[in-house]
mmCIF file of C-alpha atoms in Angstrom:
data_model
loop_
_atom_site.group_PDB
_atom_site.id
_atom_site.type_symbol
_atom_site.label_atom_id
_atom_site.label_comp_id
_atom_site.label_asym_id
_atom_site.label_seq_id
_atom_site.Cartn_x
_atom_site.Cartn_y
_atom_site.Cartn_z
ATOM 1 C CA UNK A 1 0.000 0.000 0.000
ATOM 2 C CA UNK A 2 2.869 2.426 0.694
ATOM 3 C CA UNK A 3 4.940 1.439 -2.323
ATOM 4 C CA UNK A 4 6.715 4.580 -3.472
ATOM 5 C CA UNK A 5 9.632 5.390 -5.743
ATOM 6 C CA UNK A 6 11.740 7.067 -3.068
ATOM 7 C CA UNK A 7 15.373 7.403 -1.952
ATOM 8 C CA UNK A 8 14.798 4.529 0.496
ATOM 9 C CA UNK A 9 14.637 2.123 -2.484
ATOM 10 C CA UNK A 10 18.144 2.863 -3.758
ATOM 11 C CA UNK A 11 20.274 0.991 -1.194
ATOM 12 C CA UNK A 12 18.246 -2.270 -1.229
ATOM 13 C CA UNK A 13 18.100 -2.237 -5.029
ATOM 14 C CA UNK A 14 21.825 -1.457 -5.228
ATOM 15 C CA UNK A 15 22.573 -4.365 -2.875
ATOM 16 C CA UNK A 16 20.452 -6.761 -4.954
ATOM 17 C CA UNK A 17 22.104 -5.651 -8.189
ATOM 18 C CA UNK A 18 25.591 -5.912 -6.661
ATOM 19 C CA UNK A 19 24.877 -9.508 -5.590
ATOM 20 C CA UNK A 20 23.838 -10.388 -9.156
ATOM 21 C CA UNK A 21 26.711 -8.575 -10.836
ATOM 22 C CA UNK A 22 26.543 -7.947 -14.585
ATOM 23 C CA UNK A 23 23.857 -10.037 -16.313
ATOM 24 C CA UNK A 24 22.834 -10.469 -19.929
ATOM 25 C CA UNK A 25 19.152 -9.618 -19.439
ATOM 26 C CA UNK A 26 17.458 -8.062 -16.441
ATOM 27 C CA UNK A 27 13.804 -8.077 -15.381
ATOM 28 C CA UNK A 28 12.591 -5.545 -12.823
ATOM 29 C CA UNK A 29 9.139 -6.208 -11.381
ATOM 30 C CA UNK A 30 7.540 -3.063 -10.018
ATOM 31 C CA UNK A 31 4.372 -2.160 -8.178
ATOM 32 C CA UNK A 32 4.057 1.492 -7.231
ATOM 33 C CA UNK A 33 1.682 4.419 -7.093
ATOM 34 C CA UNK A 34 4.594 6.699 -8.015
ATOM 35 C CA UNK A 35 7.103 8.942 -6.324
ATOM 36 C CA UNK A 36 10.244 10.818 -7.306
ATOM 37 C CA UNK A 37 11.185 11.300 -10.959
ATOM 38 C CA UNK A 38 14.833 11.726 -9.974
ATOM 39 C CA UNK A 39 14.805 8.360 -8.197
ATOM 40 C CA UNK A 40 13.074 6.785 -11.227
ATOM 41 C CA UNK A 41 15.970 8.013 -13.363
ATOM 42 C CA UNK A 42 18.501 6.598 -10.905
ATOM 43 C CA UNK A 43 16.751 3.199 -10.780
ATOM 44 C CA UNK A 44 16.792 2.895 -14.584
ATOM 45 C CA UNK A 45 20.471 3.881 -14.725
ATOM 46 C CA UNK A 46 21.354 1.384 -11.970
ATOM 47 C CA UNK A 47 19.526 -1.448 -13.723
ATOM 48 C CA UNK A 48 21.052 -0.615 -17.098
ATOM 49 C CA UNK A 49 24.564 -0.559 -15.603
ATOM 50 C CA UNK A 50 24.080 -4.202 -14.525
ATOM 51 C CA UNK A 51 22.490 -5.343 -17.795
ATOM 52 C CA UNK A 52 24.376 -6.030 -21.031
ATOM 53 C CA UNK A 53 21.291 -6.979 -23.053
ATOM 54 C CA UNK A 54 17.546 -6.464 -22.605
ATOM 55 C CA UNK A 55 16.177 -4.542 -19.630
ATOM 56 C CA UNK A 56 12.515 -5.449 -19.083
ATOM 57 C CA UNK A 57 10.061 -3.923 -16.628
ATOM 58 C CA UNK A 58 7.283 -6.254 -15.493
ATOM 59 C CA UNK A 59 4.091 -4.570 -14.252
ATOM 60 C CA UNK A 60 1.758 -7.152 -12.666
ATOM 61 C CA UNK A 61 -0.625 -4.514 -11.304
ATOM 62 C CA UNK A 62 0.385 -0.863 -11.443
ATOM 63 C CA UNK A 63 3.367 1.349 -12.158
ATOM 64 C CA UNK A 64 1.959 4.844 -11.897
ATOM 65 C CA UNK A 65 3.657 8.214 -12.314
ATOM 66 C CA UNK A 66 7.369 7.705 -11.517
ATOM 67 C CA UNK A 67 6.729 3.972 -11.991
ATOM 68 C CA UNK A 68 5.578 4.747 -15.525
ATOM 69 C CA UNK A 69 8.803 6.681 -16.080
ATOM 70 C CA UNK A 70 10.773 3.601 -14.970
ATOM 71 C CA UNK A 71 8.773 1.490 -17.424
ATOM 72 C CA UNK A 72 9.481 3.978 -20.228
ATOM 73 C CA UNK A 73 13.185 3.526 -19.482
ATOM 74 C CA UNK A 74 13.045 -0.204 -20.241
ATOM 75 C CA UNK A 75 13.566 -1.975 -23.559
ATOM 76 C CA UNK A 76 10.336 -3.912 -23.039
ATOM 77 C CA UNK A 77 7.323 -3.398 -20.774
ATOM 78 C CA UNK A 78 5.534 -6.623 -19.820
ATOM 79 C CA UNK A 79 1.894 -6.102 -18.823
ATOM 80 C CA UNK A 80 -1.232 -8.163 -18.367
ATOM 81 C CA UNK A 81 -4.913 -7.307 -18.679
ATOM 82 C CA UNK A 82 -5.052 -5.771 -15.164
ATOM 83 C CA UNK A 83 -1.736 -3.884 -15.441
ATOM 84 C CA UNK A 84 -1.747 -0.095 -15.367
ATOM 85 C CA UNK A 85 0.597 2.707 -16.282
ATOM 86 C CA UNK A 86 -0.395 6.303 -15.636
ATOM 87 C CA UNK A 87 0.240 9.948 -16.386
ATOM 88 C CA UNK A 88 3.730 11.294 -15.699
ATOM 89 C CA UNK A 89 2.667 14.743 -14.500
ATOM 90 C CA UNK A 90 4.575 15.387 -11.245
ATOM 91 C CA UNK A 91 2.458 15.698 -8.106
ATOM 92 C CA UNK A 92 3.068 18.312 -5.415
ATOM 93 C CA UNK A 93 1.980 17.821 -1.823
ATOM 94 C CA UNK A 94 -0.073 20.748 -0.505
ATOM 95 C CA UNK A 95 -2.273 21.233 2.552
ATOM 96 C CA UNK A 96 -5.887 22.342 2.059
ATOM 97 C CA UNK A 97 -8.037 22.831 5.196
ATOM 98 C CA UNK A 98 -5.422 20.925 7.237
ATOM 99 C CA UNK A 99 -5.678 17.930 4.899
ATOM 100 C CA UNK A 100 -2.627 16.971 2.803
ATOM 101 C CA UNK A 101 -3.378 16.518 -0.890
ATOM 102 C CA UNK A 102 -1.369 15.771 -4.009
ATOM 103 C CA UNK A 103 -1.981 18.190 -6.879
ATOM 104 C CA UNK A 104 -0.508 18.038 -10.356
ATOM 105 C CA UNK A 105 2.215 20.581 -11.116
ATOM 106 C CA UNK A 106 0.309 21.140 -14.360
ATOM 107 C CA UNK A 107 -2.721 22.344 -12.380
ATOM 108 C CA UNK A 108 -0.763 25.224 -10.848
ATOM 109 C CA UNK A 109 0.645 26.176 -14.257
ATOM 110 C CA UNK A 110 -2.803 26.003 -15.849
ATOM 111 C CA UNK A 111 -4.372 28.103 -13.065
ATOM 112 C CA UNK A 112 -1.782 30.821 -13.655
ATOM 113 C CA UNK A 113 -2.269 30.700 -17.425
ATOM 114 C CA UNK A 114 -6.065 30.879 -17.106
ATOM 115 C CA UNK A 115 -5.852 33.933 -14.836
ATOM 116 C CA UNK A 116 -3.467 35.693 -17.234
ATOM 117 C CA UNK A 117 -5.881 34.917 -20.079
ATOM 118 C CA UNK A 118 -8.835 36.307 -18.108
ATOM 119 C CA UNK A 119 -6.915 39.491 -17.275
ATOM 120 C CA UNK A 120 -5.992 39.967 -20.942
ATOM 121 C CA UNK A 121 -9.548 39.400 -22.195
ATOM 122 C CA UNK A 122 -11.369 41.368 -19.480
ATOM 123 C CA UNK A 123 -11.299 44.737 -21.328
ATOM 124 C CA UNK A 124 -12.837 43.218 -24.471
ATOM 125 C CA UNK A 125 -15.651 41.776 -22.326
ATOM 126 C CA UNK A 126 -16.073 45.044 -20.426
ATOM 127 C CA UNK A 127 -15.117 43.269 -17.172
ATOM 128 C CA UNK A 128 -13.120 44.666 -14.301
ATOM 129 C CA UNK A 129 -9.926 42.546 -14.116
ATOM 130 C CA UNK A 130 -9.307 43.435 -10.452
ATOM 131 C CA UNK A 131 -10.550 40.092 -9.090
ATOM 132 C CA UNK A 132 -8.363 38.158 -11.536
ATOM 133 C CA UNK A 133 -5.352 40.372 -10.779
ATOM 134 C CA UNK A 134 -5.844 39.797 -7.061
ATOM 135 C CA UNK A 135 -5.850 36.024 -7.574
ATOM 136 C CA UNK A 136 -2.848 36.266 -9.879
ATOM 137 C CA UNK A 137 -0.928 38.275 -7.276
ATOM 138 C CA UNK A 138 -1.427 35.429 -4.786
ATOM 139 C CA UNK A 139 0.429 32.969 -7.051
ATOM 140 C CA UNK A 140 4.105 32.572 -6.221
ATOM 141 C CA UNK A 141 6.064 32.863 -9.501
ATOM 142 C CA UNK A 142 8.996 30.873 -8.084
ATOM 143 C CA UNK A 143 6.645 28.018 -7.192
ATOM 144 C CA UNK A 144 5.049 28.035 -10.661
ATOM 145 C CA UNK A 145 8.526 28.064 -12.248
ATOM 146 C CA UNK A 146 9.364 25.026 -10.115
ATOM 147 C CA UNK A 147 6.186 23.322 -11.396
ATOM 148 C CA UNK A 148 7.270 24.113 -14.988
ATOM 149 C CA UNK A 149 10.679 22.570 -14.296
ATOM 150 C CA UNK A 150 9.162 19.405 -12.802
ATOM 151 C CA UNK A 151 6.930 18.959 -15.859
ATOM 152 C CA UNK A 152 9.849 19.590 -18.234
ATOM 153 C CA UNK A 153 12.036 17.094 -16.359
ATOM 154 C CA UNK A 154 9.489 14.258 -16.579
ATOM 155 C CA UNK A 155 8.860 14.913 -20.273
ATOM 156 C CA UNK A 156 12.558 15.191 -21.161
ATOM 157 C CA UNK A 157 13.448 12.018 -19.271
ATOM 158 C CA UNK A 158 10.757 9.895 -20.908
ATOM 159 C CA UNK A 159 11.443 11.392 -24.338
ATOM 160 C CA UNK A 160 15.176 10.670 -24.035
ATOM 161 C CA UNK A 161 14.625 7.017 -23.139
ATOM 162 C CA UNK A 162 12.001 6.346 -25.804
ATOM 163 C CA UNK A 163 13.904 8.134 -28.595
ATOM 164 C CA UNK A 164 17.125 6.327 -27.639
ATOM 165 C CA UNK A 165 15.422 2.942 -27.744
ATOM 166 C CA UNK A 166 13.820 3.705 -31.110
ATOM 167 C CA UNK A 167 17.155 4.811 -32.581
ATOM 168 C CA UNK A 168 18.818 1.668 -31.240
ATOM 169 C CA UNK A 169 16.204 -0.365 -33.126
ATOM 170 C CA UNK A 170 16.913 1.433 -36.403
ATOM 171 C CA UNK A 171 14.733 4.550 -36.452
ATOM 172 C CA UNK A 172 16.206 7.770 -37.815
ATOM 173 C CA UNK A 173 16.860 10.405 -35.107
ATOM 174 C CA UNK A 174 14.134 12.809 -36.292
ATOM 175 C CA UNK A 175 11.553 10.035 -36.630
ATOM 176 C CA UNK A 176 12.519 8.644 -33.200
ATOM 177 C CA UNK A 177 12.150 12.069 -31.585
ATOM 178 C CA UNK A 178 8.748 12.645 -33.203
ATOM 179 C CA UNK A 179 7.449 9.245 -32.071
ATOM 180 C CA UNK A 180 8.836 9.781 -28.572
ATOM 181 C CA UNK A 181 7.208 13.224 -28.417
ATOM 182 C CA UNK A 182 3.805 11.727 -29.301
ATOM 183 C CA UNK A 183 4.099 9.140 -26.511
ATOM 184 C CA UNK A 184 5.253 11.710 -23.963
ATOM 185 C CA UNK A 185 2.505 14.156 -24.946
ATOM 186 C CA UNK A 186 -0.015 11.384 -24.292
ATOM 187 C CA UNK A 187 1.451 10.439 -20.890
ATOM 188 C CA UNK A 188 1.794 14.068 -19.756
ATOM 189 C CA UNK A 189 -1.575 15.353 -21.026
ATOM 190 C CA UNK A 190 -3.557 16.115 -17.877
ATOM 191 C CA UNK A 191 -6.478 17.516 -19.888
ATOM 192 C CA UNK A 192 -6.793 14.114 -21.596
ATOM 193 C CA UNK A 193 -6.510 11.952 -18.484
ATOM 194 C CA UNK A 194 -8.181 14.417 -16.056
ATOM 195 C CA UNK A 195 -6.977 12.589 -12.920
ATOM 196 C CA UNK A 196 -3.485 11.421 -12.020
ATOM 197 C CA UNK A 197 -4.580 7.886 -11.229
ATOM 198 C CA UNK A 198 -6.242 7.268 -14.594
#
Protein backbone atom coordinates (compact mmCIF):
# COMPACT_ATOMS: atom_id res chain seq x y z
CA UNK A 1 0.00 0.00 0.00
CA UNK A 2 2.87 2.43 0.69
CA UNK A 3 4.94 1.44 -2.32
CA UNK A 4 6.72 4.58 -3.47
CA UNK A 5 9.63 5.39 -5.74
CA UNK A 6 11.74 7.07 -3.07
CA UNK A 7 15.37 7.40 -1.95
CA UNK A 8 14.80 4.53 0.50
CA UNK A 9 14.64 2.12 -2.48
CA UNK A 10 18.14 2.86 -3.76
CA UNK A 11 20.27 0.99 -1.19
CA UNK A 12 18.25 -2.27 -1.23
CA UNK A 13 18.10 -2.24 -5.03
CA UNK A 14 21.83 -1.46 -5.23
CA UNK A 15 22.57 -4.37 -2.88
CA UNK A 16 20.45 -6.76 -4.95
CA UNK A 17 22.10 -5.65 -8.19
CA UNK A 18 25.59 -5.91 -6.66
CA UNK A 19 24.88 -9.51 -5.59
CA UNK A 20 23.84 -10.39 -9.16
CA UNK A 21 26.71 -8.58 -10.84
CA UNK A 22 26.54 -7.95 -14.59
CA UNK A 23 23.86 -10.04 -16.31
CA UNK A 24 22.83 -10.47 -19.93
CA UNK A 25 19.15 -9.62 -19.44
CA UNK A 26 17.46 -8.06 -16.44
CA UNK A 27 13.80 -8.08 -15.38
CA UNK A 28 12.59 -5.54 -12.82
CA UNK A 29 9.14 -6.21 -11.38
CA UNK A 30 7.54 -3.06 -10.02
CA UNK A 31 4.37 -2.16 -8.18
CA UNK A 32 4.06 1.49 -7.23
CA UNK A 33 1.68 4.42 -7.09
CA UNK A 34 4.59 6.70 -8.02
CA UNK A 35 7.10 8.94 -6.32
CA UNK A 36 10.24 10.82 -7.31
CA UNK A 37 11.19 11.30 -10.96
CA UNK A 38 14.83 11.73 -9.97
CA UNK A 39 14.81 8.36 -8.20
CA UNK A 40 13.07 6.79 -11.23
CA UNK A 41 15.97 8.01 -13.36
CA UNK A 42 18.50 6.60 -10.90
CA UNK A 43 16.75 3.20 -10.78
CA UNK A 44 16.79 2.90 -14.58
CA UNK A 45 20.47 3.88 -14.72
CA UNK A 46 21.35 1.38 -11.97
CA UNK A 47 19.53 -1.45 -13.72
CA UNK A 48 21.05 -0.61 -17.10
CA UNK A 49 24.56 -0.56 -15.60
CA UNK A 50 24.08 -4.20 -14.52
CA UNK A 51 22.49 -5.34 -17.80
CA UNK A 52 24.38 -6.03 -21.03
CA UNK A 53 21.29 -6.98 -23.05
CA UNK A 54 17.55 -6.46 -22.60
CA UNK A 55 16.18 -4.54 -19.63
CA UNK A 56 12.51 -5.45 -19.08
CA UNK A 57 10.06 -3.92 -16.63
CA UNK A 58 7.28 -6.25 -15.49
CA UNK A 59 4.09 -4.57 -14.25
CA UNK A 60 1.76 -7.15 -12.67
CA UNK A 61 -0.63 -4.51 -11.30
CA UNK A 62 0.38 -0.86 -11.44
CA UNK A 63 3.37 1.35 -12.16
CA UNK A 64 1.96 4.84 -11.90
CA UNK A 65 3.66 8.21 -12.31
CA UNK A 66 7.37 7.70 -11.52
CA UNK A 67 6.73 3.97 -11.99
CA UNK A 68 5.58 4.75 -15.52
CA UNK A 69 8.80 6.68 -16.08
CA UNK A 70 10.77 3.60 -14.97
CA UNK A 71 8.77 1.49 -17.42
CA UNK A 72 9.48 3.98 -20.23
CA UNK A 73 13.19 3.53 -19.48
CA UNK A 74 13.05 -0.20 -20.24
CA UNK A 75 13.57 -1.97 -23.56
CA UNK A 76 10.34 -3.91 -23.04
CA UNK A 77 7.32 -3.40 -20.77
CA UNK A 78 5.53 -6.62 -19.82
CA UNK A 79 1.89 -6.10 -18.82
CA UNK A 80 -1.23 -8.16 -18.37
CA UNK A 81 -4.91 -7.31 -18.68
CA UNK A 82 -5.05 -5.77 -15.16
CA UNK A 83 -1.74 -3.88 -15.44
CA UNK A 84 -1.75 -0.09 -15.37
CA UNK A 85 0.60 2.71 -16.28
CA UNK A 86 -0.40 6.30 -15.64
CA UNK A 87 0.24 9.95 -16.39
CA UNK A 88 3.73 11.29 -15.70
CA UNK A 89 2.67 14.74 -14.50
CA UNK A 90 4.57 15.39 -11.25
CA UNK A 91 2.46 15.70 -8.11
CA UNK A 92 3.07 18.31 -5.41
CA UNK A 93 1.98 17.82 -1.82
CA UNK A 94 -0.07 20.75 -0.50
CA UNK A 95 -2.27 21.23 2.55
CA UNK A 96 -5.89 22.34 2.06
CA UNK A 97 -8.04 22.83 5.20
CA UNK A 98 -5.42 20.92 7.24
CA UNK A 99 -5.68 17.93 4.90
CA UNK A 100 -2.63 16.97 2.80
CA UNK A 101 -3.38 16.52 -0.89
CA UNK A 102 -1.37 15.77 -4.01
CA UNK A 103 -1.98 18.19 -6.88
CA UNK A 104 -0.51 18.04 -10.36
CA UNK A 105 2.21 20.58 -11.12
CA UNK A 106 0.31 21.14 -14.36
CA UNK A 107 -2.72 22.34 -12.38
CA UNK A 108 -0.76 25.22 -10.85
CA UNK A 109 0.64 26.18 -14.26
CA UNK A 110 -2.80 26.00 -15.85
CA UNK A 111 -4.37 28.10 -13.06
CA UNK A 112 -1.78 30.82 -13.65
CA UNK A 113 -2.27 30.70 -17.42
CA UNK A 114 -6.07 30.88 -17.11
CA UNK A 115 -5.85 33.93 -14.84
CA UNK A 116 -3.47 35.69 -17.23
CA UNK A 117 -5.88 34.92 -20.08
CA UNK A 118 -8.84 36.31 -18.11
CA UNK A 119 -6.92 39.49 -17.28
CA UNK A 120 -5.99 39.97 -20.94
CA UNK A 121 -9.55 39.40 -22.20
CA UNK A 122 -11.37 41.37 -19.48
CA UNK A 123 -11.30 44.74 -21.33
CA UNK A 124 -12.84 43.22 -24.47
CA UNK A 125 -15.65 41.78 -22.33
CA UNK A 126 -16.07 45.04 -20.43
CA UNK A 127 -15.12 43.27 -17.17
CA UNK A 128 -13.12 44.67 -14.30
CA UNK A 129 -9.93 42.55 -14.12
CA UNK A 130 -9.31 43.43 -10.45
CA UNK A 131 -10.55 40.09 -9.09
CA UNK A 132 -8.36 38.16 -11.54
CA UNK A 133 -5.35 40.37 -10.78
CA UNK A 134 -5.84 39.80 -7.06
CA UNK A 135 -5.85 36.02 -7.57
CA UNK A 136 -2.85 36.27 -9.88
CA UNK A 137 -0.93 38.28 -7.28
CA UNK A 138 -1.43 35.43 -4.79
CA UNK A 139 0.43 32.97 -7.05
CA UNK A 140 4.11 32.57 -6.22
CA UNK A 141 6.06 32.86 -9.50
CA UNK A 142 9.00 30.87 -8.08
CA UNK A 143 6.65 28.02 -7.19
CA UNK A 144 5.05 28.04 -10.66
CA UNK A 145 8.53 28.06 -12.25
CA UNK A 146 9.36 25.03 -10.11
CA UNK A 147 6.19 23.32 -11.40
CA UNK A 148 7.27 24.11 -14.99
CA UNK A 149 10.68 22.57 -14.30
CA UNK A 150 9.16 19.40 -12.80
CA UNK A 151 6.93 18.96 -15.86
CA UNK A 152 9.85 19.59 -18.23
CA UNK A 153 12.04 17.09 -16.36
CA UNK A 154 9.49 14.26 -16.58
CA UNK A 155 8.86 14.91 -20.27
CA UNK A 156 12.56 15.19 -21.16
CA UNK A 157 13.45 12.02 -19.27
CA UNK A 158 10.76 9.89 -20.91
CA UNK A 159 11.44 11.39 -24.34
CA UNK A 160 15.18 10.67 -24.03
CA UNK A 161 14.63 7.02 -23.14
CA UNK A 162 12.00 6.35 -25.80
CA UNK A 163 13.90 8.13 -28.60
CA UNK A 164 17.12 6.33 -27.64
CA UNK A 165 15.42 2.94 -27.74
CA UNK A 166 13.82 3.71 -31.11
CA UNK A 167 17.16 4.81 -32.58
CA UNK A 168 18.82 1.67 -31.24
CA UNK A 169 16.20 -0.36 -33.13
CA UNK A 170 16.91 1.43 -36.40
CA UNK A 171 14.73 4.55 -36.45
CA UNK A 172 16.21 7.77 -37.82
CA UNK A 173 16.86 10.40 -35.11
CA UNK A 174 14.13 12.81 -36.29
CA UNK A 175 11.55 10.04 -36.63
CA UNK A 176 12.52 8.64 -33.20
CA UNK A 177 12.15 12.07 -31.59
CA UNK A 178 8.75 12.64 -33.20
CA UNK A 179 7.45 9.25 -32.07
CA UNK A 180 8.84 9.78 -28.57
CA UNK A 181 7.21 13.22 -28.42
CA UNK A 182 3.81 11.73 -29.30
CA UNK A 183 4.10 9.14 -26.51
CA UNK A 184 5.25 11.71 -23.96
CA UNK A 185 2.51 14.16 -24.95
CA UNK A 186 -0.02 11.38 -24.29
CA UNK A 187 1.45 10.44 -20.89
CA UNK A 188 1.79 14.07 -19.76
CA UNK A 189 -1.57 15.35 -21.03
CA UNK A 190 -3.56 16.12 -17.88
CA UNK A 191 -6.48 17.52 -19.89
CA UNK A 192 -6.79 14.11 -21.60
CA UNK A 193 -6.51 11.95 -18.48
CA UNK A 194 -8.18 14.42 -16.06
CA UNK A 195 -6.98 12.59 -12.92
CA UNK A 196 -3.49 11.42 -12.02
CA UNK A 197 -4.58 7.89 -11.23
CA UNK A 198 -6.24 7.27 -14.59
